[in-house]
């Protein structure tokens, strides 16, 4: 490739650091699709002959079949996927292959291929996120009535339903999907035809190639077209945020599977044993999902660092954009698959959840609310009265429901025996019917709404 300018070939170390075929071969399908679109446009615009265009298109189809079939020999000496494909095309059809690169550069070629690859990754992640939401929604409906403790500061706070808890993640993953959709919409512009950086003197039709590759439009500015990588950064940012949500759910599964909690169990399909403790069942799948969020954060930081100081337009630094992006996509897809499997696999121990949900005076707020609602106390006073009653029950080491009415009335004379009906965990969750609340009836309604919002259309 450099024969016209350089008398000598590159040093071995230069070849090693410069070559990208070891990883950018992943772009082969996108590279061939973009080349076919470019070729068809060159023929349409009468920039190359129809005969040459037909030979190029046929040759590219053969090369695609060779790569798909594992029969293609990649060469490090040819640096990247673009030159590997072009060299093989020349072997197959001769001089006509050299006409394919008319009115384009490797700069706009790689920018196009990379956008197409990221777009495909976005679409795959969207499908997987929807599948995870579907699993969560199904389990939320199944556990709409199952009471569990709700936590703040990881301390028992108020009773909630397990279905309501699972639906919280449906909302988080819904926002992740919207971020991916926003990213896809913003990045769906065609760089092809920007050439090296300044455009081309050939009478090309960039709208034609944009349509052929399902882009919404050509990119407006040739400098931006070859130097932009914020679409990859945005994808990795969305992946990292999704990784946070996956990690939080994974952490909860780890906690819930532990002996102090015993809220859920995973089958052998998503756990491993110990090499020395035969009783152990370790939630390794959840732990690994939790850990993989760190890889997602790292890939984002890697490319941010590469791009932060680059002047316009293209610099070889940008070759370092693909490996972190590929890793982010692969890591996210694996974590989503593992989490969906765990959600479908887990079984909840409703009895244990109910037991812990009623501990640590979790219905104290219900007592305060009853004092406000039935006796007309200001909430701050009701809060103070409830605090005294909780202290009294704690001293006697009994739950609020076992505190004698007479002792309650010594603190607040207006309390009647009707208060005890408000202090069960079932009464607590059933009372919370405000929109977005945890009541089982709310959960069932929310399940229906979630199916319409996220699983249809």
Short mmCIF file of C-alpha atoms in Angstrom, two decimals:
data_model
loop_
_atom_site.label_atom_id
_atom_site.label_comp_id
_atom_site.label_asym_id
_atom_site.label_seq_id
_atom_site.Cartn_x
_atom_site.Cartn_y
_atom_site.Cartn_z
CA UNK A 1 0.00 0.00 0.00
CA UNK A 2 2.84 2.40 0.75
CA UNK A 3 4.97 1.48 -2.30
CA UNK A 4 4.47 4.77 -4.11
CA UNK A 5 5.75 6.87 -1.23
CA UNK A 6 8.14 4.70 0.77
CA UNK A 7 11.17 2.86 -0.52
CA UNK A 8 11.38 0.55 2.47
CA UNK A 9 8.76 -1.43 4.35
CA UNK A 10 7.93 -0.78 7.99
CA UNK A 11 9.98 -2.20 10.84
CA UNK A 12 8.56 -5.28 12.48
CA UNK A 13 7.64 -3.35 15.62
CA UNK A 14 5.90 -0.71 13.49
CA UNK A 15 3.92 -3.42 11.75
CA UNK A 16 2.93 -4.89 15.11
CA UNK A 17 1.75 -1.62 16.66
CA UNK A 18 0.12 -0.35 13.48
CA UNK A 19 -1.89 -3.43 12.52
CA UNK A 20 -5.50 -3.66 13.67
CA UNK A 21 -6.65 -6.75 11.79
CA UNK A 22 -6.46 -8.76 15.00
CA UNK A 23 -9.58 -6.99 16.26
CA UNK A 24 -11.15 -4.97 13.44
CA UNK A 25 -11.86 -8.12 11.47
CA UNK A 26 -15.12 -8.01 13.44
CA UNK A 27 -16.14 -5.25 11.02
CA UNK A 28 -15.95 -7.46 7.94
CA UNK A 29 -19.68 -7.72 7.38
CA UNK A 30 -20.18 -3.96 7.76
CA UNK A 31 -17.14 -3.23 5.58
CA UNK A 32 -18.43 -5.34 2.74
CA UNK A 33 -21.95 -3.89 3.01
CA UNK A 34 -20.58 -0.33 2.89
CA UNK A 35 -18.30 -1.19 -0.03
CA UNK A 36 -21.21 -2.63 -1.99
CA UNK A 37 -23.29 0.50 -1.35
CA UNK A 38 -20.37 2.70 -2.38
CA UNK A 39 -19.80 0.63 -5.52
CA UNK A 40 -23.47 0.82 -6.54
CA UNK A 41 -23.37 4.59 -6.09
CA UNK A 42 -20.20 4.93 -8.21
CA UNK A 43 -21.89 3.00 -11.01
CA UNK A 44 -25.11 5.04 -10.70
CA UNK A 45 -23.10 8.26 -10.92
CA UNK A 46 -21.11 6.89 -13.89
CA UNK A 47 -17.87 7.28 -11.97
CA UNK A 48 -16.95 3.66 -12.68
CA UNK A 49 -18.21 1.37 -15.42
CA UNK A 50 -21.15 -0.92 -14.78
CA UNK A 51 -19.02 -3.92 -15.79
CA UNK A 52 -16.44 -3.12 -13.15
CA UNK A 53 -19.18 -2.47 -10.60
CA UNK A 54 -20.74 -5.87 -11.24
CA UNK A 55 -17.36 -7.61 -10.87
CA UNK A 56 -16.69 -5.76 -7.63
CA UNK A 57 -20.10 -6.61 -6.15
CA UNK A 58 -19.79 -10.28 -7.10
CA UNK A 59 -16.26 -10.43 -5.72
CA UNK A 60 -17.34 -8.89 -2.43
CA UNK A 61 -20.11 -11.47 -2.08
CA UNK A 62 -17.57 -14.27 -2.58
CA UNK A 63 -15.26 -12.73 0.03
CA UNK A 64 -18.14 -12.47 2.49
CA UNK A 65 -18.86 -16.16 2.00
CA UNK A 66 -15.17 -16.97 2.48
CA UNK A 67 -15.00 -15.09 5.78
CA UNK A 68 -18.30 -16.54 6.99
CA UNK A 69 -17.02 -19.99 6.12
CA UNK A 70 -13.67 -19.54 7.86
CA UNK A 71 -11.73 -19.86 4.59
CA UNK A 72 -10.34 -16.30 4.47
CA UNK A 73 -6.68 -15.77 5.37
CA UNK A 74 -6.18 -12.50 7.24
CA UNK A 75 -2.80 -10.81 6.90
CA UNK A 76 -1.19 -8.58 9.52
CA UNK A 77 0.96 -7.05 6.78
CA UNK A 78 -2.22 -5.63 5.24
CA UNK A 79 -2.96 -3.85 8.53
CA UNK A 80 -6.74 -3.81 8.73
CA UNK A 81 -9.98 -5.31 7.52
CA UNK A 82 -10.32 -2.74 4.73
CA UNK A 83 -6.99 -3.57 3.07
CA UNK A 84 -7.43 -7.30 3.63
CA UNK A 85 -10.74 -7.24 1.79
CA UNK A 86 -9.42 -4.98 -0.96
CA UNK A 87 -6.32 -7.15 -1.52
CA UNK A 88 -8.42 -10.29 -1.74
CA UNK A 89 -10.77 -8.55 -4.15
CA UNK A 90 -7.80 -7.69 -6.37
CA UNK A 91 -6.73 -11.35 -6.34
CA UNK A 92 -10.17 -12.36 -7.51
CA UNK A 93 -11.09 -9.73 -10.12
CA UNK A 94 -7.85 -7.96 -10.97
CA UNK A 95 -7.42 -4.27 -11.72
CA UNK A 96 -11.12 -3.44 -11.41
CA UNK A 97 -10.79 -3.89 -7.66
CA UNK A 98 -8.70 -0.74 -7.49
CA UNK A 99 -11.64 1.33 -8.71
CA UNK A 100 -13.66 0.59 -5.56
CA UNK A 101 -11.63 3.06 -3.51
CA UNK A 102 -12.52 5.95 -5.84
CA UNK A 103 -14.07 8.89 -3.94
CA UNK A 104 -13.47 7.44 -0.50
CA UNK A 105 -10.70 7.08 2.08
CA UNK A 106 -10.01 4.60 4.82
CA UNK A 107 -10.99 7.44 7.16
CA UNK A 108 -14.61 7.63 6.04
CA UNK A 109 -14.62 3.89 5.36
CA UNK A 110 -13.77 2.95 8.95
CA UNK A 111 -16.08 5.62 10.34
CA UNK A 112 -18.93 4.10 8.34
CA UNK A 113 -18.11 0.51 9.21
CA UNK A 114 -17.77 1.35 12.89
CA UNK A 115 -21.10 3.20 12.99
CA UNK A 116 -22.81 0.25 11.34
CA UNK A 117 -21.26 -2.13 13.89
CA UNK A 118 -22.28 0.01 16.88
CA UNK A 119 -25.78 0.33 15.45
CA UNK A 120 -26.03 -3.45 15.27
CA UNK A 121 -24.75 -3.70 18.87
CA UNK A 122 -27.38 -1.20 20.00
CA UNK A 123 -30.10 -3.26 18.34
CA UNK A 124 -28.88 -6.48 19.98
CA UNK A 125 -28.78 -4.86 23.42
CA UNK A 126 -32.26 -3.43 22.92
CA UNK A 127 -33.64 -6.91 22.24
CA UNK A 128 -31.88 -8.32 25.29
CA UNK A 129 -33.07 -5.54 27.57
CA UNK A 130 -36.63 -6.12 26.47
CA UNK A 131 -36.24 -9.83 27.24
CA UNK A 132 -34.93 -8.98 30.71
CA UNK A 133 -37.86 -6.65 31.30
CA UNK A 134 -40.27 -9.37 30.17
CA UNK A 135 -38.72 -11.77 32.70
CA UNK A 136 -38.96 -9.22 35.50
CA UNK A 137 -42.55 -8.33 34.66
CA UNK A 138 -43.58 -11.99 34.65
CA UNK A 139 -41.96 -12.59 38.03
CA UNK A 140 -43.46 -9.37 39.42
CA UNK A 141 -46.91 -10.59 38.53
CA UNK A 142 -46.17 -13.95 40.11
CA UNK A 143 -45.00 -12.30 43.34
CA UNK A 144 -47.48 -9.41 43.44
CA UNK A 145 -48.74 -10.48 46.88
CA UNK A 146 -45.44 -11.64 48.35
CA UNK A 147 -44.44 -9.36 51.20
CA UNK A 148 -40.79 -8.54 51.79
CA UNK A 149 -38.90 -5.91 53.76
CA UNK A 150 -38.13 -2.66 52.01
CA UNK A 151 -34.78 -1.19 52.99
CA UNK A 152 -33.16 2.18 53.40
CA UNK A 153 -29.51 2.21 54.49
CA UNK A 154 -29.86 -1.59 54.19
CA UNK A 155 -31.96 -1.41 57.35
CA UNK A 156 -35.53 -2.68 57.45
CA UNK A 157 -37.71 0.34 56.68
CA UNK A 158 -41.24 -0.56 55.56
CA UNK A 159 -42.90 -3.66 54.13
CA UNK A 160 -43.15 -3.79 50.36
CA UNK A 161 -44.13 -6.49 47.88
CA UNK A 162 -41.53 -8.49 45.99
CA UNK A 163 -43.41 -7.76 42.78
CA UNK A 164 -43.10 -4.04 43.43
CA UNK A 165 -39.38 -4.43 44.06
CA UNK A 166 -38.86 -6.27 40.77
CA UNK A 167 -40.84 -3.63 38.86
CA UNK A 168 -38.38 -0.99 40.07
CA UNK A 169 -35.76 -2.65 37.88
CA UNK A 170 -38.18 -2.78 34.97
CA UNK A 171 -38.25 1.02 35.12
CA UNK A 172 -34.46 1.27 35.33
CA UNK A 173 -33.95 -1.01 32.35
CA UNK A 174 -36.67 0.92 30.49
CA UNK A 175 -34.58 4.06 30.87
CA UNK A 176 -31.55 2.11 29.67
CA UNK A 177 -33.49 1.18 26.55
CA UNK A 178 -34.44 4.79 25.98
CA UNK A 179 -30.79 5.81 26.24
CA UNK A 180 -29.86 3.20 23.65
CA UNK A 181 -32.67 4.40 21.39
CA UNK A 182 -31.55 8.03 21.75
CA UNK A 183 -28.00 7.00 20.96
CA UNK A 184 -29.12 5.09 17.88
CA UNK A 185 -31.14 8.01 16.58
CA UNK A 186 -28.29 10.48 17.03
CA UNK A 187 -25.62 8.27 15.49
CA UNK A 188 -27.62 7.13 12.46
CA UNK A 189 -25.92 9.44 9.96
CA UNK A 190 -23.67 8.42 7.08
CA UNK A 191 -19.97 9.39 7.07
CA UNK A 192 -19.29 7.71 3.72
CA UNK A 193 -18.25 10.21 1.07
CA UNK A 194 -16.41 12.51 3.45
CA UNK A 195 -13.24 10.87 2.08
CA UNK A 196 -10.03 11.64 4.00
CA UNK A 197 -11.37 14.80 5.62
CA UNK A 198 -12.38 17.40 3.02
CA UNK A 199 -14.89 15.65 0.81
CA UNK A 200 -14.23 14.61 -2.80
CA UNK A 201 -14.23 16.25 -6.25
CA UNK A 202 -16.23 13.35 -7.69
CA UNK A 203 -19.95 13.84 -8.26
CA UNK A 204 -21.01 11.31 -5.65
CA UNK A 205 -24.49 10.86 -4.22
CA UNK A 206 -24.15 10.55 -0.44
CA UNK A 207 -27.90 10.38 0.00
CA UNK A 208 -27.94 7.22 -2.09
CA UNK A 209 -25.37 5.45 0.07
CA UNK A 210 -27.09 6.69 3.21
CA UNK A 211 -30.37 5.13 2.07
CA UNK A 212 -28.69 1.89 1.02
CA UNK A 213 -27.11 1.52 4.47
CA UNK A 214 -30.32 2.54 6.31
CA UNK A 215 -28.83 5.77 7.62
CA UNK A 216 -31.25 8.66 8.07
CA UNK A 217 -29.05 11.16 6.23
CA UNK A 218 -25.44 11.93 5.31
CA UNK A 219 -23.33 13.67 7.93
CA UNK A 220 -23.25 17.40 7.25
CA UNK A 221 -19.58 18.13 7.81
CA UNK A 222 -16.74 16.08 6.33
CA UNK A 223 -14.33 16.97 9.14
CA UNK A 224 -16.80 15.83 11.76
CA UNK A 225 -17.66 12.72 9.77
CA UNK A 226 -14.15 11.24 9.93
CA UNK A 227 -13.18 12.44 13.41
CA UNK A 228 -16.34 11.82 15.44
CA UNK A 229 -16.45 8.93 17.88
CA UNK A 230 -19.01 10.28 20.30
CA UNK A 231 -21.49 7.69 19.04
CA UNK A 232 -19.22 5.01 20.51
CA UNK A 233 -18.75 7.02 23.69
CA UNK A 234 -22.50 7.43 24.04
CA UNK A 235 -23.06 3.72 23.51
CA UNK A 236 -20.47 2.88 26.15
CA UNK A 237 -21.94 5.47 28.51
CA UNK A 238 -25.38 3.91 28.14
CA UNK A 239 -23.82 0.47 28.59
CA UNK A 240 -22.04 1.63 31.75
CA UNK A 241 -25.24 3.03 33.26
CA UNK A 242 -27.02 -0.20 32.40
CA UNK A 243 -24.11 -1.98 34.06
CA UNK A 244 -24.83 -0.04 37.25
CA UNK A 245 -28.42 -1.28 37.22
CA UNK A 246 -27.33 -4.84 36.50
CA UNK A 247 -24.78 -4.67 39.28
CA UNK A 248 -27.32 -3.39 41.81
CA UNK A 249 -29.71 -6.23 41.02
CA UNK A 250 -26.84 -8.71 41.06
CA UNK A 251 -25.77 -7.44 44.48
CA UNK A 252 -29.30 -7.91 45.79
CA UNK A 253 -29.41 -11.46 44.45
CA UNK A 254 -26.11 -12.18 46.21
CA UNK A 255 -27.52 -10.81 49.47
CA UNK A 256 -30.88 -12.53 49.07
CA UNK A 257 -29.17 -15.91 48.50
CA UNK A 258 -27.07 -15.62 51.65
CA UNK A 259 -27.97 -17.43 54.88
CA UNK A 260 -28.76 -14.25 56.88
CA UNK A 261 -31.36 -13.29 54.26
CA UNK A 262 -32.57 -16.54 52.63
CA UNK A 263 -35.04 -14.60 50.51
CA UNK A 264 -34.37 -16.41 47.22
CA UNK A 265 -32.58 -19.45 45.88
CA UNK A 266 -30.94 -20.09 42.53
CA UNK A 267 -30.71 -23.54 40.99
CA UNK A 268 -27.55 -25.38 40.02
CA UNK A 269 -27.78 -23.72 36.61
CA UNK A 270 -26.62 -20.37 38.01
CA UNK A 271 -24.57 -21.36 41.04
CA UNK A 272 -21.34 -23.20 41.74
CA UNK A 273 -20.06 -25.30 44.62
CA UNK A 274 -16.99 -25.08 46.79
CA UNK A 275 -13.84 -27.15 46.32
CA UNK A 276 -13.71 -27.91 50.07
CA UNK A 277 -17.10 -27.02 51.59
CA UNK A 278 -19.70 -29.41 50.16
CA UNK A 279 -22.66 -27.49 51.61
CA UNK A 280 -21.92 -24.32 49.65
CA UNK A 281 -23.98 -23.00 46.77
CA UNK A 282 -22.36 -19.82 45.52
CA UNK A 283 -24.23 -17.26 43.38
CA UNK A 284 -21.28 -16.89 41.01
CA UNK A 285 -23.35 -15.72 38.03
CA UNK A 286 -24.63 -12.76 40.03
CA UNK A 287 -21.17 -12.01 41.39
CA UNK A 288 -19.70 -12.01 37.89
CA UNK A 289 -22.43 -9.70 36.57
CA UNK A 290 -21.66 -7.40 39.48
CA UNK A 291 -17.96 -7.44 38.60
CA UNK A 292 -18.46 -6.93 34.87
CA UNK A 293 -19.87 -3.47 35.51
CA UNK A 294 -16.26 -2.47 36.23
CA UNK A 295 -15.23 -3.59 32.76
CA UNK A 296 -17.99 -1.44 31.27
CA UNK A 297 -16.80 1.59 33.23
CA UNK A 298 -13.23 0.93 32.13
CA UNK A 299 -14.03 0.76 28.43
CA UNK A 300 -15.79 4.12 28.59
CA UNK A 301 -12.89 5.75 30.43
CA UNK A 302 -10.44 4.25 27.94
CA UNK A 303 -12.02 5.87 24.89
CA UNK A 304 -12.73 9.13 26.69
CA UNK A 305 -9.02 9.35 27.41
CA UNK A 306 -8.08 8.55 23.81
CA UNK A 307 -10.36 11.22 22.37
CA UNK A 308 -9.94 14.05 24.84
CA UNK A 309 -6.91 15.76 23.26
CA UNK A 310 -7.19 15.00 19.56
CA UNK A 311 -7.24 17.93 17.12
CA UNK A 312 -9.37 17.58 14.01
CA UNK A 313 -9.47 15.41 12.12
CA UNK A 314 -8.24 11.81 12.09
CA UNK A 315 -5.29 10.61 14.16
CA UNK A 316 -4.03 7.05 14.49
CA UNK A 317 -4.96 7.22 18.18
CA UNK A 318 -8.50 6.60 17.01
CA UNK A 319 -7.57 3.06 16.06
CA UNK A 320 -7.89 2.44 19.79
CA UNK A 321 -11.64 3.08 19.61
CA UNK A 322 -12.70 -0.40 18.56
CA UNK A 323 -11.35 -2.79 21.18
CA UNK A 324 -13.03 -1.03 24.14
CA UNK A 325 -16.27 -0.69 22.18
CA UNK A 326 -16.22 -4.34 21.17
CA UNK A 327 -15.49 -5.33 24.76
CA UNK A 328 -18.29 -3.13 26.10
CA UNK A 329 -20.82 -4.68 23.72
CA UNK A 330 -19.74 -8.24 24.44
CA UNK A 331 -19.66 -7.66 28.20
CA UNK A 332 -23.08 -6.03 28.24
CA UNK A 333 -24.64 -8.78 26.14
CA UNK A 334 -23.22 -11.51 28.37
CA UNK A 335 -24.32 -9.74 31.56
CA UNK A 336 -27.84 -9.19 30.21
CA UNK A 337 -28.15 -12.84 29.21
CA UNK A 338 -26.93 -14.01 32.61
CA UNK A 339 -29.25 -11.68 34.51
CA UNK A 340 -32.29 -12.69 32.45
CA UNK A 341 -31.49 -16.32 33.17
CA UNK A 342 -31.19 -15.68 36.91
CA UNK A 343 -34.45 -13.74 37.09
CA UNK A 344 -36.29 -16.60 35.41
CA UNK A 345 -34.50 -19.18 37.57
CA UNK A 346 -34.84 -17.77 41.08
CA UNK A 347 -37.47 -18.92 43.56
CA UNK A 348 -38.57 -16.73 46.45
CA UNK A 349 -39.07 -17.93 50.02
CA UNK A 350 -42.29 -16.07 50.78
CA UNK A 351 -42.41 -17.27 54.39
CA UNK A 352 -38.92 -16.00 55.15
CA UNK A 353 -39.55 -12.69 53.40
CA UNK A 354 -42.76 -12.21 55.39
CA UNK A 355 -40.93 -12.98 58.63
CA UNK A 356 -38.25 -10.35 58.04
CA UNK A 357 -40.74 -7.84 56.65
CA UNK A 358 -42.41 -7.65 60.05
CA UNK A 359 -39.21 -7.29 62.05
CA UNK A 360 -37.62 -4.14 63.49
CA UNK A 361 -40.95 -2.33 63.86
CA UNK A 362 -41.32 -1.93 60.10
CA UNK A 363 -44.98 -0.84 60.48
CA UNK A 364 -44.15 2.08 62.78
CA UNK A 365 -44.92 4.54 60.00
CA UNK A 366 -48.34 2.92 59.65
CA UNK A 367 -48.94 3.67 63.32
CA UNK A 368 -47.99 7.32 62.78
CA UNK A 369 -50.25 7.50 59.74
CA UNK A 370 -53.13 5.97 61.73
CA UNK A 371 -52.69 8.63 64.43
CA UNK A 372 -52.87 11.36 61.79
CA UNK A 373 -55.75 9.81 59.90
CA UNK A 374 -57.93 8.65 62.83
CA UNK A 375 -57.04 11.08 65.63
CA UNK A 376 -56.17 14.15 63.59
CA UNK A 377 -52.70 14.54 65.12
CA UNK A 378 -50.18 16.64 63.21
CA UNK A 379 -47.70 14.27 61.61
CA UNK A 380 -44.77 15.58 63.64
CA UNK A 381 -46.64 14.87 66.86
CA UNK A 382 -47.73 11.48 65.57
CA UNK A 383 -44.11 10.74 64.73
CA UNK A 384 -43.09 11.63 68.30
CA UNK A 385 -45.85 9.46 69.82
CA UNK A 386 -44.90 6.55 67.58
CA UNK A 387 -41.27 6.87 68.58
CA UNK A 388 -42.23 6.56 72.25
CA UNK A 389 -44.36 3.51 71.54
CA UNK A 390 -41.57 1.84 69.56
CA UNK A 391 -39.17 2.48 72.47
CA UNK A 392 -41.71 0.99 74.86
CA UNK A 393 -42.11 -2.13 72.70
CA UNK A 394 -38.34 -2.45 72.30
CA UNK A 395 -37.87 -2.32 76.07
CA UNK A 396 -40.35 -5.16 76.45
CA UNK A 397 -38.88 -6.99 73.42
CA UNK A 398 -42.27 -7.38 71.75
CA UNK A 399 -43.63 -6.24 68.37
CA UNK A 400 -46.00 -3.28 68.25
CA UNK A 401 -48.92 -5.64 67.72
CA UNK A 402 -48.21 -7.26 71.12
CA UNK A 403 -48.02 -4.01 73.04
CA UNK A 404 -51.08 -3.83 75.36
CA UNK A 405 -53.65 -1.22 74.40
CA UNK A 406 -53.57 0.21 77.93
CA UNK A 407 -49.84 0.92 77.64
CA UNK A 408 -50.38 2.57 74.28
CA UNK A 409 -53.08 4.77 75.79
CA UNK A 410 -50.69 5.92 78.52
CA UNK A 411 -48.68 7.56 75.71
CA UNK A 412 -51.67 8.69 73.60
CA UNK A 413 -55.12 8.34 75.24
CA UNK A 414 -57.00 8.52 71.94
CA UNK A 415 -55.63 5.21 70.63
CA UNK A 416 -58.27 2.47 70.25
CA UNK A 417 -58.03 -1.24 69.52
CA UNK A 418 -58.68 -0.44 65.85
CA UNK A 419 -55.03 0.55 65.60
CA UNK A 420 -53.92 -3.09 65.63
CA UNK A 421 -55.55 -3.73 62.25
CA UNK A 422 -53.18 -1.18 60.71
CA UNK A 423 -50.02 -2.71 62.14
CA UNK A 424 -49.75 -5.99 60.18
CA UNK A 425 -47.41 -6.11 57.20
CA UNK A 426 -50.33 -7.10 54.96
CA UNK A 427 -52.30 -4.05 56.06
CA UNK A 428 -49.24 -1.90 55.54
CA UNK A 429 -48.66 -2.92 51.93
CA UNK A 430 -52.36 -2.98 51.04
CA UNK A 431 -52.76 0.56 52.35
CA UNK A 432 -50.14 1.95 49.98
CA UNK A 433 -52.35 2.39 46.95
CA UNK A 434 -51.05 5.79 45.88
CA UNK A 435 -49.88 5.79 42.25
CA UNK A 436 -46.54 4.00 42.14
CA UNK A 437 -47.11 2.44 45.57
CA UNK A 438 -46.43 -1.11 46.66
CA UNK A 439 -49.98 -2.47 47.20
CA UNK A 440 -50.60 -5.79 45.42
CA UNK A 441 -53.46 -4.25 43.46
CA UNK A 442 -51.06 -1.52 42.31
CA UNK A 443 -48.49 -4.10 41.31
CA UNK A 444 -50.98 -5.92 39.11
CA UNK A 445 -52.03 -2.66 37.45
CA UNK A 446 -48.37 -1.68 37.02
CA UNK A 447 -47.63 -5.04 35.43
CA UNK A 448 -50.31 -4.39 32.82
CA UNK A 449 -49.01 -0.90 32.13
CA UNK A 450 -45.42 -2.16 31.91
CA UNK A 451 -46.40 -4.78 29.34
CA UNK A 452 -48.03 -2.11 27.19
CA UNK A 453 -45.12 0.32 27.56
CA UNK A 454 -42.22 -2.06 27.13
CA UNK A 455 -43.29 -5.31 25.52
CA UNK A 456 -45.73 -4.35 22.77
CA UNK A 457 -45.19 -2.62 19.49
#
